[in-house]
Tab-separated table of C-alpha atoms in Angstrom:
chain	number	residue	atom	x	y	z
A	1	UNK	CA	6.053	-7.747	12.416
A	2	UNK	CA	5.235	-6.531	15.782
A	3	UNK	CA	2.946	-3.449	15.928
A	4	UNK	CA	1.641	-0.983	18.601
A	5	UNK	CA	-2.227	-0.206	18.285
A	6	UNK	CA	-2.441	3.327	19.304
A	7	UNK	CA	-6.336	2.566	19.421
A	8	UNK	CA	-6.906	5.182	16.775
A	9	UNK	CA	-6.429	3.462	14.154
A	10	UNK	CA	-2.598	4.225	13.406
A	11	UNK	CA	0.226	1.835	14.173
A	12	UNK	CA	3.653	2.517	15.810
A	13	UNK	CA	6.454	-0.071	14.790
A	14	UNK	CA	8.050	-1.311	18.097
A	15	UNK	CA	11.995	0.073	16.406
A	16	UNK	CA	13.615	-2.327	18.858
A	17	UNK	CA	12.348	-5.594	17.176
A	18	UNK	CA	15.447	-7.195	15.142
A	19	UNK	CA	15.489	-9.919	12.303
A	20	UNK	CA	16.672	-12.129	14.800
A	21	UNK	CA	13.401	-11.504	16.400
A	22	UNK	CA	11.476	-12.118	13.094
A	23	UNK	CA	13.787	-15.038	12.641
A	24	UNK	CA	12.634	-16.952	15.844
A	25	UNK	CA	8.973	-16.645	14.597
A	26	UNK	CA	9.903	-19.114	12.080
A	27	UNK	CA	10.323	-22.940	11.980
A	28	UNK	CA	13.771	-23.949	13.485
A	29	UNK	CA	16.515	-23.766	11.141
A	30	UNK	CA	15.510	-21.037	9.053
A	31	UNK	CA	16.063	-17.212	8.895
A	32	UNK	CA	16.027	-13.918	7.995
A	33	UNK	CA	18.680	-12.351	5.689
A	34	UNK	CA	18.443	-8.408	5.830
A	35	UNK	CA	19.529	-6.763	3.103
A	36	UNK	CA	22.207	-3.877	2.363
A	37	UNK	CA	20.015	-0.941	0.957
A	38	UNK	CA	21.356	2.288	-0.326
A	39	UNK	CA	17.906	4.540	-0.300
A	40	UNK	CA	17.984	6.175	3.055
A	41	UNK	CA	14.015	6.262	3.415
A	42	UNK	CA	11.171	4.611	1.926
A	43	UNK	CA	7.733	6.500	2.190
A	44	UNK	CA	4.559	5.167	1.077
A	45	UNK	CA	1.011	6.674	0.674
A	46	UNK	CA	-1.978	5.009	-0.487
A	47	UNK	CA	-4.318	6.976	-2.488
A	48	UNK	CA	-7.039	8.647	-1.226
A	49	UNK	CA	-10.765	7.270	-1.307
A	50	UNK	CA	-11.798	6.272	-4.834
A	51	UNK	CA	-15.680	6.015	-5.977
A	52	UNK	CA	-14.505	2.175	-6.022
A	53	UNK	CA	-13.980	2.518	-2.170
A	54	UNK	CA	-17.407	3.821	-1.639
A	55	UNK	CA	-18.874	1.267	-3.910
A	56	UNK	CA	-17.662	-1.908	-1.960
A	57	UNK	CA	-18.217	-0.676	1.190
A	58	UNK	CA	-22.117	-0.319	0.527
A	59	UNK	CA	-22.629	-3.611	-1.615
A	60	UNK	CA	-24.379	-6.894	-1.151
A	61	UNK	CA	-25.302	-9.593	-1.936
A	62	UNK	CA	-27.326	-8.107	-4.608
A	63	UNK	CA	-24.848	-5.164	-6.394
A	64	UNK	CA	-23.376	-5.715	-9.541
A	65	UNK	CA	-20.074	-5.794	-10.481
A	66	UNK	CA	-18.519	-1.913	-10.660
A	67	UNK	CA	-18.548	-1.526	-14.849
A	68	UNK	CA	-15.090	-0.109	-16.264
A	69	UNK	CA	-11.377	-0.208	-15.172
A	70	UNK	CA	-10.135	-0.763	-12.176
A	71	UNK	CA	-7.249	1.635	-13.504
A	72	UNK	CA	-9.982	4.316	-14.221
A	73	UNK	CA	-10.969	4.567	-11.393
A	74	UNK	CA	-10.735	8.164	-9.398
A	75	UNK	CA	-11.033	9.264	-6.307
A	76	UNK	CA	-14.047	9.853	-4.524
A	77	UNK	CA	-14.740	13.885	-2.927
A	78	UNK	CA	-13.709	12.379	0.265
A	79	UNK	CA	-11.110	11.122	-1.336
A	80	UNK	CA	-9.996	14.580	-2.747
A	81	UNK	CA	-10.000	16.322	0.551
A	82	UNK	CA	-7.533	13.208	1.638
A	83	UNK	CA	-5.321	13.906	-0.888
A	84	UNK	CA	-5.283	17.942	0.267
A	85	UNK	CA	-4.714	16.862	3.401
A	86	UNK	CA	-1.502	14.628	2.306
A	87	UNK	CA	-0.389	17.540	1.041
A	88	UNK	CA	-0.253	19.536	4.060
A	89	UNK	CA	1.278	16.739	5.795
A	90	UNK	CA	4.355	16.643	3.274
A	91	UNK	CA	4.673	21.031	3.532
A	92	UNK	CA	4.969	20.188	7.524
A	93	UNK	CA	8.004	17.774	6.854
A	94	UNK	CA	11.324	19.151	7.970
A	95	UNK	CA	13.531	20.101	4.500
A	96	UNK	CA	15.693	17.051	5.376
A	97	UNK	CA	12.910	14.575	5.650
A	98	UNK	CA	10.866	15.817	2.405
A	99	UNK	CA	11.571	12.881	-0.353
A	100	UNK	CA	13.540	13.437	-3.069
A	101	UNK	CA	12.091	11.266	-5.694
A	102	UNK	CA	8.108	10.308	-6.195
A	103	UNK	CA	7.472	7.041	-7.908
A	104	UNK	CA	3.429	7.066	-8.269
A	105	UNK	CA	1.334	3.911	-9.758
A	106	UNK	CA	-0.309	4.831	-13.450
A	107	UNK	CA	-3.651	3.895	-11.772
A	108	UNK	CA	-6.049	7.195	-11.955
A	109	UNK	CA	-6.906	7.205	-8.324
A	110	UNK	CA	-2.985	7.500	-7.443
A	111	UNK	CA	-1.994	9.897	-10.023
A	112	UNK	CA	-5.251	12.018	-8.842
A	113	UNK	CA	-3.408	11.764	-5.356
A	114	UNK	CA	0.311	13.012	-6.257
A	115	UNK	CA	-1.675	15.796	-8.855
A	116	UNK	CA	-3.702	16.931	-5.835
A	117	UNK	CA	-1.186	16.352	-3.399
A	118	UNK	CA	1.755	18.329	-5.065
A	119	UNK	CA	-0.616	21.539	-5.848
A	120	UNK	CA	-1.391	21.905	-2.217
A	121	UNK	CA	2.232	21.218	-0.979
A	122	UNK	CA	4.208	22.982	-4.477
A	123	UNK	CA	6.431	20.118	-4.841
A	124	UNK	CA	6.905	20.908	-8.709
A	125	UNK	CA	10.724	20.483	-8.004
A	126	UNK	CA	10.101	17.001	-7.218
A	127	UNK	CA	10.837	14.602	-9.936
A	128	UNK	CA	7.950	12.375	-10.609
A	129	UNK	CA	8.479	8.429	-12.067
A	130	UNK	CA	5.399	6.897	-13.150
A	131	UNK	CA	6.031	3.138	-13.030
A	132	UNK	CA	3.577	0.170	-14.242
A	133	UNK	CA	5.514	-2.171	-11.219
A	134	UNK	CA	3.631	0.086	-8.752
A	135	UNK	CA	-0.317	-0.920	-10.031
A	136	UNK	CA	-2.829	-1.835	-8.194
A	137	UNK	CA	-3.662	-5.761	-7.322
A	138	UNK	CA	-4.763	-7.719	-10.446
A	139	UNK	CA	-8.131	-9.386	-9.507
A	140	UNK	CA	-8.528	-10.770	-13.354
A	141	UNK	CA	-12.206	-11.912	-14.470
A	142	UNK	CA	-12.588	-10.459	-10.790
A	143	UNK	CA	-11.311	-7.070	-11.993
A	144	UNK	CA	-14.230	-4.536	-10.111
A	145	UNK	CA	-15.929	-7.250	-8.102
A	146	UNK	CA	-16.851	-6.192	-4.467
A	147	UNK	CA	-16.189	-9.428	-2.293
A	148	UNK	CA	-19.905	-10.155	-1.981
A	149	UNK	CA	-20.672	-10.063	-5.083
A	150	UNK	CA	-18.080	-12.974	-5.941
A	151	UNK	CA	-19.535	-14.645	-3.037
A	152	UNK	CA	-22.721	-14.758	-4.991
A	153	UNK	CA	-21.702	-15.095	-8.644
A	154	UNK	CA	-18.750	-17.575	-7.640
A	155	UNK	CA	-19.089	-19.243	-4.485
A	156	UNK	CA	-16.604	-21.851	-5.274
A	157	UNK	CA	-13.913	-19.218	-5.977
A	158	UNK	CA	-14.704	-17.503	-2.784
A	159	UNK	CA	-14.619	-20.626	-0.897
A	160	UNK	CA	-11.286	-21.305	-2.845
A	161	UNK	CA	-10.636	-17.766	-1.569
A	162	UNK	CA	-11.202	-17.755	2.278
A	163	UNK	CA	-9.013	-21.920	1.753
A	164	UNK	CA	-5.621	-20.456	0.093
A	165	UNK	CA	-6.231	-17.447	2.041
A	166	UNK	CA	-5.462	-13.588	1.169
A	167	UNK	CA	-1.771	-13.776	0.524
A	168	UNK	CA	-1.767	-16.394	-1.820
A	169	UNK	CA	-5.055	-16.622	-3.639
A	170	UNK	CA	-4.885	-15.907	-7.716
A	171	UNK	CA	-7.838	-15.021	-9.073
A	172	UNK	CA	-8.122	-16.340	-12.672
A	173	UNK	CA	-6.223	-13.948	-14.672
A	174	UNK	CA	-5.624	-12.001	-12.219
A	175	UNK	CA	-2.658	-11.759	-9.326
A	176	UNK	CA	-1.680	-13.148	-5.744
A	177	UNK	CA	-0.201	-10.471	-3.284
A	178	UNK	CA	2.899	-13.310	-3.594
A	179	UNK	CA	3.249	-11.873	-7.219
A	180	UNK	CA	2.755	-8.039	-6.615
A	181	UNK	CA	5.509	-8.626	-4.245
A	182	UNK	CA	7.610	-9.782	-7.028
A	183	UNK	CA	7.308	-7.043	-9.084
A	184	UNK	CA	7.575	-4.742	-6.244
A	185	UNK	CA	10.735	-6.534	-5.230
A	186	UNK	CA	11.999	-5.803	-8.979
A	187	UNK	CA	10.898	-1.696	-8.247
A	188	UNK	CA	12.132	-1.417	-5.103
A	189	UNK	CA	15.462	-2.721	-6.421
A	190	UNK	CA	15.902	-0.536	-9.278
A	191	UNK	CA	15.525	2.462	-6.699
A	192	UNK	CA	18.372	1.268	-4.393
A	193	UNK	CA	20.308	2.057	-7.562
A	194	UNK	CA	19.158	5.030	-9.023
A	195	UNK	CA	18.211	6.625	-5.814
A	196	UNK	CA	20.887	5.873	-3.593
A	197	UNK	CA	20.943	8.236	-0.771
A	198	UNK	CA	17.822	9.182	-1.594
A	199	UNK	CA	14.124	9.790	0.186
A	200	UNK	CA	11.686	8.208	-2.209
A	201	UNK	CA	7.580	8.435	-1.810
A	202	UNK	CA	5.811	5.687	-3.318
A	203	UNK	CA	1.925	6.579	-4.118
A	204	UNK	CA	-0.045	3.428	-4.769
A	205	UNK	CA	-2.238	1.427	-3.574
A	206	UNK	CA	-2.696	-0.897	-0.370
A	207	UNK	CA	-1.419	-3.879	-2.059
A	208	UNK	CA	2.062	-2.273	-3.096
A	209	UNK	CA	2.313	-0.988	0.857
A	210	UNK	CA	1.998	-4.608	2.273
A	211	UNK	CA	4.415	-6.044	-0.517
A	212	UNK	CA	7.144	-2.835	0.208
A	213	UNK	CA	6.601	-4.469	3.760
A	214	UNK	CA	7.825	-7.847	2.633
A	215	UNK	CA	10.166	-7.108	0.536
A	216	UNK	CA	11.987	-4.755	3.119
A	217	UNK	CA	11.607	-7.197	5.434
A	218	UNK	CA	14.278	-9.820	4.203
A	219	UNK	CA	14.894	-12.362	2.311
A	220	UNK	CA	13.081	-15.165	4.299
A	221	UNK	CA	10.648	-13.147	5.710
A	222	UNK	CA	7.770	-14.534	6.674
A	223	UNK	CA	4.242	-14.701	4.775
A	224	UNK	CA	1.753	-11.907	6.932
A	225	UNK	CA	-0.601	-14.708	8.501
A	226	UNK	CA	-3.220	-11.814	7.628
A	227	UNK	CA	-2.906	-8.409	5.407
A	228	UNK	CA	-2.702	-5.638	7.692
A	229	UNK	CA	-4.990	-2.514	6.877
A	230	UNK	CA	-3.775	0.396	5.231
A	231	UNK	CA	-6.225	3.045	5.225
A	232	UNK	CA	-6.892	5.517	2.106
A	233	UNK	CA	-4.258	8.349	1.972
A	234	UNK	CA	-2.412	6.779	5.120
A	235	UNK	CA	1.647	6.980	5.456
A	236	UNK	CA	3.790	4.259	6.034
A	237	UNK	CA	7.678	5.285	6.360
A	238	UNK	CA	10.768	3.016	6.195
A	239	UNK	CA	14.383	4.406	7.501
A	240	UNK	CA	17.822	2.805	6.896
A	241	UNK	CA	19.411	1.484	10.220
A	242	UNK	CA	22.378	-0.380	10.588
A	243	UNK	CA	20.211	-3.506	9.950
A	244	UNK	CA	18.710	-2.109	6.462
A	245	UNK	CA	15.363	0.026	6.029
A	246	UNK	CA	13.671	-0.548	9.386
A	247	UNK	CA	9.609	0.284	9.726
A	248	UNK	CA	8.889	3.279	11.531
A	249	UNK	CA	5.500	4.281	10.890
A	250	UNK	CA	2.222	2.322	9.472
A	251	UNK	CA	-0.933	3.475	8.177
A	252	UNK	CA	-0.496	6.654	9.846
A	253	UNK	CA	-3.303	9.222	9.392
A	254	UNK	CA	-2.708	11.615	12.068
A	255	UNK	CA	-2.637	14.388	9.212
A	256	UNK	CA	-6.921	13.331	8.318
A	257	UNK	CA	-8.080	14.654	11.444
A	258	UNK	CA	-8.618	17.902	10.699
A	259	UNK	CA	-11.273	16.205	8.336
A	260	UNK	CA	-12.957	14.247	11.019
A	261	UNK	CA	-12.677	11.034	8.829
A	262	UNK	CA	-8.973	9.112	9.956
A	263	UNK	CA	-11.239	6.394	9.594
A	264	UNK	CA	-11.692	5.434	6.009
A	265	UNK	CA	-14.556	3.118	4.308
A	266	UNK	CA	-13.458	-0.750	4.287
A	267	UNK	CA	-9.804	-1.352	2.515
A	268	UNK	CA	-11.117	-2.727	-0.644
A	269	UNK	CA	-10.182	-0.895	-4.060
């Protein structure tokens, strides 16, 4: 996927690029197959900051593993105020671009975002699916464990890590972004048929974004040689074109900078 850096941090999708384009990327011979979607747009926020953000971004070496659920875990103040500020952003959406349908993960830190979120914008006419297919990242025995610490604790893992690289590395018992794409694939299915015609928000987590990426993508679509960032209570927006749902925005946080902070803390949940 070809992206513009605004050099603030947000992306705009270049709305020209075609799966042909994606297609030549790829090794001779192979190709992209867009698919025939009925939802007419796909928008998708990651949560706001949780206390897990703030967490990994100051640990070392020398932290300990985060104690609880990763499920548990809620957002940060920071974090709150992001989620207000979502909330403003959906009020200053035209009627006809509002969605119609919020699927939200059952993660705390999400739900926290919709609950906030929906009391600043009144959205109680909104219905509101909580699905399990919309979770966070599995990181298994890993489940709370800021990157340095495994570096410590398990430096063959890591190593293991940084070799298979980001995409497909499965932490034991845990989950490869390959298999949260699977299961997003599954969700994002299931909408095209209940929602046809529909605007649908997804609130999740940055995991769930890049795989809604893929999957809309095509089948055939390449693997991301690297994850792209998307930043706490950022908005990423798919439309339907005449070549399926095309990307139109990424990571967007134009709507945070009222708060000073369309920056976040490092990406890690």
């Amino acid at each position: 996927m070809h992206n513009v850096d605004d050099g603030q941090g947000n992306v705009a999708v270049d709305s020209d690029q075609t799966l042909d384009t994606l297609a030549a990327e790829l090794l001779p011979g192979t190709a992209v197959v867009g698919l025939e979607w009925s939802l007419a747009q796909v928008w998708a926020v990651r949560h706001g900051q949780s206390t897990a953000n703030v967490a990994f971004a100051r640990a070392d070496s020398d932290s300990m593993p985060i104690r609880g659920r990763d499920r548990d875990v809620v957002l940060s103040p920071r974090g709150v105020s992001q989620a207000a500020a979502l909330g403003r952003w959906w009020s200053g959406l035209a009627v006809e671009q509002r969605p119609q349908l919020v699927v939200c993960s059952p993660y705390a830190r999400a739900r926290q975002t919709w609950t906030v979120m929906s009391d600043t914008a009144d959205t109680a006419s909104v219905p509101l699916v909580i699905d399990e297919r919309a979770r966070d990242r599995e990181m298994g025995v890993f489940e709370l464990w800021p990157p340095p610490v495994i570096h410590a604790r398990a430096p063959e893992e890591f190593t293991r890590w940084e070799l298979v690289g980001e995409w497909g590395y499965r932490p034991p018992g845990g989950e490869s972004l390959a298999d949260v794409a699977l299961r997003v694939r599954s969700l994002v299915l299931d909408l095209d048929r209940v929602a046809a015609g529909q605007r649908v928000l997804l609130v999740a987590h940055d995991a769930v974004v890049t795989a809604v990426s893929y999957v809309l993508a095509g089948l055939g679509a390449p693997v991301p040689d690297r994850v792209p960032p998307v930043p706490n209570a950022s908005v990423s927006l798919w439309a339907r074109t005449s070549e399926g749902l095309r990307p139109r925005l990424w990571g967007n946080t134009d709507h945070l900078r009222d708060l000073g902070i369309e920056h976040p803390l490092p990406e890690q949940d």
